[in-house]
GROMACS .gro file of C-alpha atoms in nm:
model
  319
    1MET     CA    1   2.048   2.311  26.453
    2LYS     CA    2   2.415   2.273  26.370
    3GLU     CA    3   2.452   2.035  26.660
    4ILE     CA    4   2.170   1.821  26.528
    5LEU     CA    5   2.325   1.811  26.179
    6LYS     CA    6   2.660   1.711  26.328
    7LYS     CA    7   2.499   1.430  26.522
    8CYS     CA    8   2.319   1.309  26.209
    9ARG     CA    9   2.639   1.308  26.004
   10ARG     CA   10   2.819   1.125  26.284
   11TRP     CA   11   2.539   0.866  26.301
   12PHE     CA   12   2.548   0.807  25.922
   13CYS     CA   13   2.928   0.769  25.928
   14LEU     CA   14   2.894   0.517  26.208
   15GLN     CA   15   2.637   0.323  26.010
   16LYS     CA   16   2.864   0.312  25.704
   17ARG     CA   17   3.152   0.189  25.917
   18TRP     CA   18   2.941  -0.088  26.070
   19ARG     CA   19   2.810  -0.189  25.727
   20ARG     CA   20   3.168  -0.207  25.604
   21ILE     CA   21   3.266  -0.425  25.904
   22VAL     CA   22   2.963  -0.650  25.852
   23ILE     CA   23   3.038  -0.687  25.478
   24ILE     CA   24   3.408  -0.764  25.540
   25SER     CA   25   3.323  -1.010  25.818
   26GLY     CA   26   3.061  -1.179  25.603
   27ALA     CA   27   3.304  -1.206  25.313
   28GLY     CA   28   3.565  -1.355  25.549
   29LEU     CA   29   3.320  -1.611  25.681
   30LEU     CA   30   3.210  -1.699  25.328
   31LEU     CA   31   3.572  -1.742  25.220
   32ALA     CA   32   3.642  -1.964  25.521
   33PHE     CA   33   3.333  -2.171  25.441
   34LEU     CA   34   3.442  -2.209  25.077
   35LEU     CA   35   3.792  -2.314  25.185
   36LEU     CA   36   3.643  -2.570  25.425
   37CYS     CA   37   3.422  -2.708  25.145
   38PHE     CA   38   3.725  -2.732  24.915
   39TRP     CA   39   3.927  -2.910  25.184
   40LEU     CA   40   3.650  -3.160  25.249
   41LYS     CA   41   3.599  -3.213  24.878
   42TYR     CA   42   3.973  -3.269  24.831
   43TRP     CA   43   4.008  -3.528  25.105
   44TYR     CA   44   3.683  -3.713  25.056
   45VAL     CA   45   3.612  -3.667  24.684
   46LEU     CA   46   3.914  -3.552  24.483
   47ALA     CA   47   4.170  -3.761  24.672
   48PRO     CA   48   3.980  -4.053  24.830
   49PHE     CA   49   4.285  -4.278  24.831
   50ASN     CA   50   4.512  -4.050  25.032
   51LEU     CA   51   4.356  -4.094  25.372
   52ARG     CA   52   4.170  -4.421  25.319
   53THR     CA   53   4.468  -4.595  25.160
   54ARG     CA   54   4.705  -4.480  25.434
   55LEU     CA   55   4.462  -4.603  25.698
   56ALA     CA   56   4.411  -4.933  25.513
   57ILE     CA   57   4.787  -4.994  25.501
   58ASP     CA   58   4.831  -4.906  25.869
   59LYS     CA   59   4.537  -5.122  25.976
   60LEU     CA   60   4.661  -5.414  25.766
   61ALA     CA   61   5.002  -5.384  25.933
   62LEU     CA   62   4.838  -5.370  26.278
   63SER     CA   63   4.620  -5.671  26.200
   64CYS     CA   64   4.928  -5.869  26.092
   65TYR     CA   65   5.108  -5.777  26.412
   66ASN     CA   66   4.818  -5.850  26.649
   67GLN     CA   67   4.683  -6.159  26.469
   68PRO     CA   68   4.965  -6.359  26.308
   69VAL     CA   69   4.720  -6.650  26.276
   70CYS     CA   70   4.429  -6.514  26.074
   71HIS     CA   71   4.086  -6.679  26.091
   72GLU     CA   72   3.758  -6.601  25.914
   73ASP     CA   73   3.671  -6.264  26.073
   74CYS     CA   74   4.030  -6.150  26.047
   75PHE     CA   75   4.045  -6.261  25.684
   76LEU     CA   76   3.731  -6.064  25.592
   77GLU     CA   77   3.867  -5.756  25.768
   78ARG     CA   78   4.198  -5.777  25.585
   79GLU     CA   79   4.022  -5.836  25.256
   80ARG     CA   80   3.859  -5.491  25.286
   81TYR     CA   81   4.199  -5.333  25.337
   82ARG     CA   82   4.342  -5.526  25.042
   83GLN     CA   83   4.069  -5.401  24.809
   84ILE     CA   84   4.136  -5.039  24.906
   85ILE     CA   85   4.510  -5.086  24.848
   86VAL     CA   86   4.467  -5.255  24.509
   87THR     CA   87   4.232  -4.975  24.398
   88ALA     CA   88   4.489  -4.717  24.508
   89TRP     CA   89   4.751  -4.879  24.283
   90ARG     CA   90   4.578  -4.711  23.987
   91GLU     CA   91   4.788  -4.414  24.091
   92PRO     CA   92   5.163  -4.460  24.020
   93ARG     CA   93   5.263  -4.293  24.346
   94TRP     CA   94   5.091  -4.566  24.547
   95GLN     CA   95   5.266  -4.831  24.340
   96GLU     CA   96   5.595  -4.660  24.423
   97ASP     CA   97   5.499  -4.643  24.790
   98THR     CA   98   5.427  -5.018  24.790
   99VAL     CA   99   5.754  -5.109  24.616
  100SER     CA  100   5.943  -4.896  24.870
  101ARG     CA  101   5.778  -5.092  25.149
  102LEU     CA  102   5.852  -5.426  24.981
  103ILE     CA  103   6.225  -5.361  24.962
  104ASN     CA  104   6.250  -5.202  25.308
  105GLU     CA  105   6.360  -5.477  25.547
  106ASN     CA  106   6.285  -5.251  25.846
  107GLU     CA  107   5.917  -5.248  25.750
  108ASN     CA  108   5.664  -5.474  25.925
  109GLU     CA  109   5.746  -5.810  25.761
  110CYS     CA  110   5.393  -5.944  25.778
  111LEU     CA  111   5.275  -5.632  25.592
  112ARG     CA  112   5.550  -5.678  25.333
  113LEU     CA  113   5.443  -6.037  25.269
  114GLU     CA  114   5.074  -5.940  25.248
  115LEU     CA  115   5.156  -5.664  24.997
  116ALA     CA  116   5.382  -5.902  24.802
  117GLU     CA  117   5.101  -6.155  24.767
  118LEU     CA  118   4.867  -5.882  24.641
  119TRP     CA  119   5.133  -5.748  24.406
  120ALA     CA  120   5.188  -6.091  24.249
  121GLU     CA  121   4.815  -6.119  24.179
  122GLU     CA  122   4.801  -5.781  24.005
  123TYR     CA  123   5.130  -5.747  23.815
  124PRO     CA  124   5.327  -5.999  23.605
  125VAL     CA  125   5.702  -6.025  23.668
  126GLY     CA  126   5.798  -5.844  23.349
  127SER     CA  127   5.611  -5.529  23.455
  128TRP     CA  128   5.784  -5.484  23.791
  129PRO     CA  129   5.992  -5.172  23.863
  130LYS     CA  130   6.366  -5.212  23.827
  131LYS     CA  131   6.437  -5.147  24.195
  132LEU     CA  132   6.216  -5.439  24.299
  133ASN     CA  133   6.393  -5.674  24.056
  134ASP     CA  134   6.731  -5.543  24.171
  135TYR     CA  135   6.643  -5.604  24.536
  136LEU     CA  136   6.548  -5.967  24.468
  137THR     CA  137   6.844  -6.050  24.245
  138THR     CA  138   7.133  -5.876  24.422
  139ALA     CA  139   7.298  -5.960  24.753
  140ASP     CA  140   7.229  -5.617  24.904
  141GLY     CA  141   6.950  -5.739  25.132
  142GLY     CA  142   6.923  -6.034  25.369
  143VAL     CA  143   6.896  -6.364  25.184
  144LEU     CA  144   6.619  -6.496  25.411
  145GLU     CA  145   6.417  -6.175  25.382
  146ARG     CA  146   6.448  -6.176  25.003
  147MET     CA  147   6.358  -6.544  24.980
  148ARG     CA  148   6.046  -6.503  25.196
  149LEU     CA  149   5.938  -6.214  24.975
  150SER     CA  150   6.013  -6.398  24.651
  151LYS     CA  151   5.794  -6.690  24.764
  152LYS     CA  152   5.499  -6.456  24.812
  153LEU     CA  153   5.574  -6.286  24.481
  154GLU     CA  154   5.592  -6.630  24.314
  155TYR     CA  155   5.927  -6.527  24.175
  156LEU     CA  156   6.194  -6.794  24.130
  157ASP     CA  157   6.553  -6.691  24.080
  158GLY     CA  158   6.842  -6.936  24.047
  159GLY     CA  159   7.089  -6.687  24.187
  160LEU     CA  160   6.882  -6.637  24.500
  161GLU     CA  161   6.849  -7.014  24.549
  162LYS     CA  162   7.228  -7.051  24.526
  163GLU     CA  163   7.268  -6.780  24.789
  164LEU     CA  164   7.022  -6.967  25.009
  165MET     CA  165   7.211  -7.295  24.963
  166ALA     CA  166   7.536  -7.126  25.067
  167PHE     CA  167   7.358  -6.978  25.369
  168ILE     CA  168   7.225  -7.322  25.471
  169ALA     CA  169   7.562  -7.492  25.427
  170ASP     CA  170   7.741  -7.235  25.645
  171GLN     CA  171   7.729  -7.386  25.994
  172ASN     CA  172   7.832  -7.053  26.147
  173ASN     CA  173   7.485  -6.913  26.075
  174ILE     CA  174   7.209  -6.936  26.335
  175ILE     CA  175   7.059  -7.285  26.328
  176SER     CA  176   6.696  -7.165  26.334
  177GLU     CA  177   6.761  -6.940  26.033
  178ARG     CA  178   6.938  -7.221  25.846
  179TYR     CA  179   6.642  -7.448  25.918
  180GLU     CA  180   6.391  -7.190  25.790
  181ALA     CA  181   6.607  -7.132  25.482
  182LEU     CA  182   6.610  -7.506  25.414
  183GLN     CA  183   6.231  -7.520  25.444
  184LEU     CA  184   6.195  -7.229  25.201
  185LEU     CA  185   6.435  -7.385  24.952
  186SER     CA  186   6.265  -7.723  24.959
  187GLN     CA  187   5.921  -7.577  24.882
  188ASN     CA  188   6.012  -7.582  24.513
  189PRO     CA  189   6.156  -7.928  24.437
  190ASN     CA  190   6.455  -7.900  24.206
  191PRO     CA  191   6.633  -8.220  24.090
  192SER     CA  192   6.956  -8.026  24.047
  193GLN     CA  193   6.965  -7.983  24.427
  194ILE     CA  194   6.943  -8.355  24.509
  195ASP     CA  195   7.316  -8.387  24.572
  196PHE     CA  196   7.308  -8.078  24.797
  197TYR     CA  197   7.035  -8.228  25.017
  198PHE     CA  198   7.207  -8.568  25.026
  199GLN     CA  199   7.539  -8.416  25.135
  200LEU     CA  200   7.359  -8.205  25.394
  201TRP     CA  201   7.199  -8.517  25.539
  202GLN     CA  202   7.538  -8.688  25.560
  203ILE     CA  203   7.760  -8.416  25.703
  204ASP     CA  204   7.552  -8.160  25.895
  205PRO     CA  205   7.572  -8.204  26.274
  206SER     CA  206   7.215  -8.087  26.338
  207LEU     CA  207   6.945  -8.356  26.347
  208LYS     CA  208   6.686  -8.094  26.253
  209ILE     CA  209   6.880  -8.001  25.939
  210LYS     CA  210   6.941  -8.367  25.854
  211GLU     CA  211   6.571  -8.448  25.887
  212GLN     CA  212   6.462  -8.151  25.675
  213ALA     CA  213   6.717  -8.247  25.408
  214LEU     CA  214   6.561  -8.595  25.393
  215ILE     CA  215   6.214  -8.440  25.373
  216ALA     CA  216   6.337  -8.228  25.082
  217LEU     CA  217   6.457  -8.542  24.905
  218SER     CA  218   6.118  -8.702  24.971
  219GLY     CA  219   5.957  -8.404  24.800
  220MET     CA  220   6.129  -8.483  24.472
  221GLY     CA  221   5.827  -8.695  24.374
  222GLY     CA  222   5.998  -9.024  24.297
  223GLN     CA  223   6.290  -8.880  24.097
  224SER     CA  224   6.519  -9.174  24.023
  225ASP     CA  225   6.826  -8.952  24.071
  226VAL     CA  226   6.759  -8.956  24.446
  227LEU     CA  227   6.894  -9.313  24.453
  228ALA     CA  228   7.154  -9.268  24.179
  229GLY     CA  229   7.513  -9.386  24.228
  230ASP     CA  230   7.576  -9.531  24.574
  231ARG     CA  231   7.299  -9.335  24.748
  232LEU     CA  232   7.070  -9.637  24.789
  233LEU     CA  233   7.351  -9.837  24.949
  234LYS     CA  234   7.426  -9.551  25.188
  235PHE     CA  235   7.060  -9.525  25.287
  236LEU     CA  236   7.040  -9.900  25.352
  237ASP     CA  237   7.370  -9.902  25.547
  238PHE     CA  238   7.235  -9.615  25.760
  239LEU     CA  239   6.928  -9.819  25.853
  240ARG     CA  240   7.155 -10.105  25.968
  241GLN     CA  241   7.370  -9.890  26.195
  242PRO     CA  242   7.287  -9.944  26.566
  243SER     CA  243   7.421  -9.597  26.655
  244ALA     CA  244   7.220  -9.411  26.389
  245ASP     CA  245   6.940  -9.185  26.511
  246ILE     CA  246   6.614  -9.384  26.518
  247TYR     CA  247   6.409  -9.080  26.415
  248LEU     CA  248   6.621  -9.017  26.108
  249LYS     CA  249   6.586  -9.387  26.028
  250LYS     CA  250   6.208  -9.343  26.019
  251THR     CA  251   6.243  -9.053  25.771
  252VAL     CA  252   6.475  -9.263  25.552
  253VAL     CA  253   6.222  -9.550  25.555
  254PHE     CA  254   5.942  -9.317  25.443
  255LEU     CA  255   6.172  -9.171  25.176
  256LEU     CA  256   6.250  -9.516  25.035
  257SER     CA  257   5.882  -9.615  25.044
  258ASP     CA  258   5.836  -9.405  24.728
  259TYR     CA  259   6.088  -9.625  24.545
  260LEU     CA  260   5.972  -9.979  24.624
  261THR     CA  261   5.945 -10.055  24.252
  262VAL     CA  262   6.307  -9.952  24.195
  263GLU     CA  263   6.552 -10.241  24.167
  264ASN     CA  264   6.704 -10.359  24.499
  265VAL     CA  265   6.494 -10.125  24.715
  266ARG     CA  266   6.227 -10.372  24.831
  267SER     CA  267   6.474 -10.659  24.868
  268GLY     CA  268   6.717 -10.438  25.063
  269LEU     CA  269   6.446 -10.316  25.301
  270THR     CA  270   6.312 -10.670  25.347
  271GLU     CA  271   6.660 -10.789  25.445
  272ILE     CA  272   6.689 -10.510  25.701
  273PHE     CA  273   6.347 -10.595  25.846
  274SER     CA  274   6.460 -10.954  25.891
  275ASP     CA  275   6.767 -10.844  26.089
  276LYS     CA  276   6.668 -10.868  26.457
  277ALA     CA  277   6.964 -10.647  26.551
  278VAL     CA  278   6.785 -10.349  26.392
  279ASP     CA  279   6.579 -10.149  26.643
  280LYS     CA  280   6.212 -10.243  26.677
  281PHE     CA  281   6.081  -9.897  26.577
  282THR     CA  282   6.259  -9.903  26.240
  283ARG     CA  283   6.144 -10.261  26.182
  284THR     CA  284   5.785 -10.160  26.264
  285PHE     CA  285   5.792  -9.880  26.005
  286LEU     CA  286   5.946 -10.120  25.753
  287ALA     CA  287   5.667 -10.370  25.827
  288ASP     CA  288   5.410 -10.100  25.745
  289ILE     CA  289   5.549 -10.015  25.403
  290LEU     CA  290   5.632 -10.378  25.313
  291ASP     CA  291   5.291 -10.510  25.426
  292ILE     CA  292   5.442 -10.760  25.668
  293ALA     CA  293   5.188 -10.984  25.842
  294GLU     CA  294   5.090 -10.878  26.193
  295GLY     CA  295   5.229 -11.190  26.361
  296LEU     CA  296   5.577 -11.129  26.217
  297ARG     CA  297   5.607 -10.771  26.335
  298PRO     CA  298   5.807 -10.664  26.640
  299VAL     CA  299   5.608 -10.589  26.956
  300VAL     CA  300   5.622 -10.228  27.077
  301SER     CA  301   5.435 -10.139  27.396
  302ALA     CA  302   5.222  -9.826  27.439
  303ALA     CA  303   5.474  -9.692  27.692
  304GLU     CA  304   5.757  -9.737  27.441
  305TRP     CA  305   5.561  -9.551  27.171
  306GLN     CA  306   5.488  -9.272  27.417
  307GLU     CA  307   5.856  -9.235  27.502
  308TYR     CA  308   5.944  -9.252  27.133
  309SER     CA  309   5.699  -8.971  27.049
  310GLU     CA  310   5.813  -8.746  27.332
  311ASN     CA  311   6.176  -8.757  27.219
  312SER     CA  312   6.123  -8.714  26.845
  313ILE     CA  313   6.327  -8.468  26.640
  314ALA     CA  314   6.013  -8.256  26.595
  315ALA     CA  315   5.999  -8.212  26.973
  316GLN     CA  316   6.358  -8.085  26.987
  317SER     CA  317   6.438  -7.715  26.993
  318LEU     CA  318   6.647  -7.533  26.735
  319GLU     CA  319   6.880  -7.376  26.991
   0.00000   0.00000   0.00000
């Protein structure tokens, strides 16, 4: 009988122990399930911007890198990423993250320019963080990098433009970078820079730089200061020179075509057209803008035009 009682007590103790194990295991599983639910809720409900915004930024950067030329499908894809990023900017920490990317010149530049364009649409200049303003207005970063960014931000700064002009004028800098800087500078016509462009056309050894300087002058929209002083005479003398580059002559002709109503411009160009010593290409362009009758124009063969086109300044490298 005692043996039976002992076995019963042992059996009941075993049952209690198993119940305790089952209860503890069940509580552990329930706790793990609750923690999993909290984690999922945090990432997909409480903090939707953390993962999605990071992915949107990374995918936008990848799209920029893989597709520098963006067409319709690419544009629609990027637009989805942009919307996620703009929504995330409701949180200050994502604004700070974006500003840090904007001023980091080691960041994917295409991404920086995309973010800059978005930033300009959302925030007026006066509301920008100090470190973004400081980056754009101080010489700590590269002048080209800051100018590219400022264009996308639609931010004009006289100090930055002066830095860019000094960069362009320095012939020790890489010619391709000087050329790009000149293109960036000339995107916003500024009459106070007319003399700079004119001097650049006269003294720079690079035909590419000379041509872009003339294009910048053409972009002044008929500003009379372009021909102020002795500039008109120098333009006309250049067209008469047999040794002058015939492609630059064409650009000068098109520049002066905006000023035909200005005193001495039409008469000066007509005189040059009448000079048979002037090359036939320049005289042909002059005939176009002066409306010279077909029978009075110089004859240029198709083969000559082909050769002319193949050797244009635009076809030349920047090396």
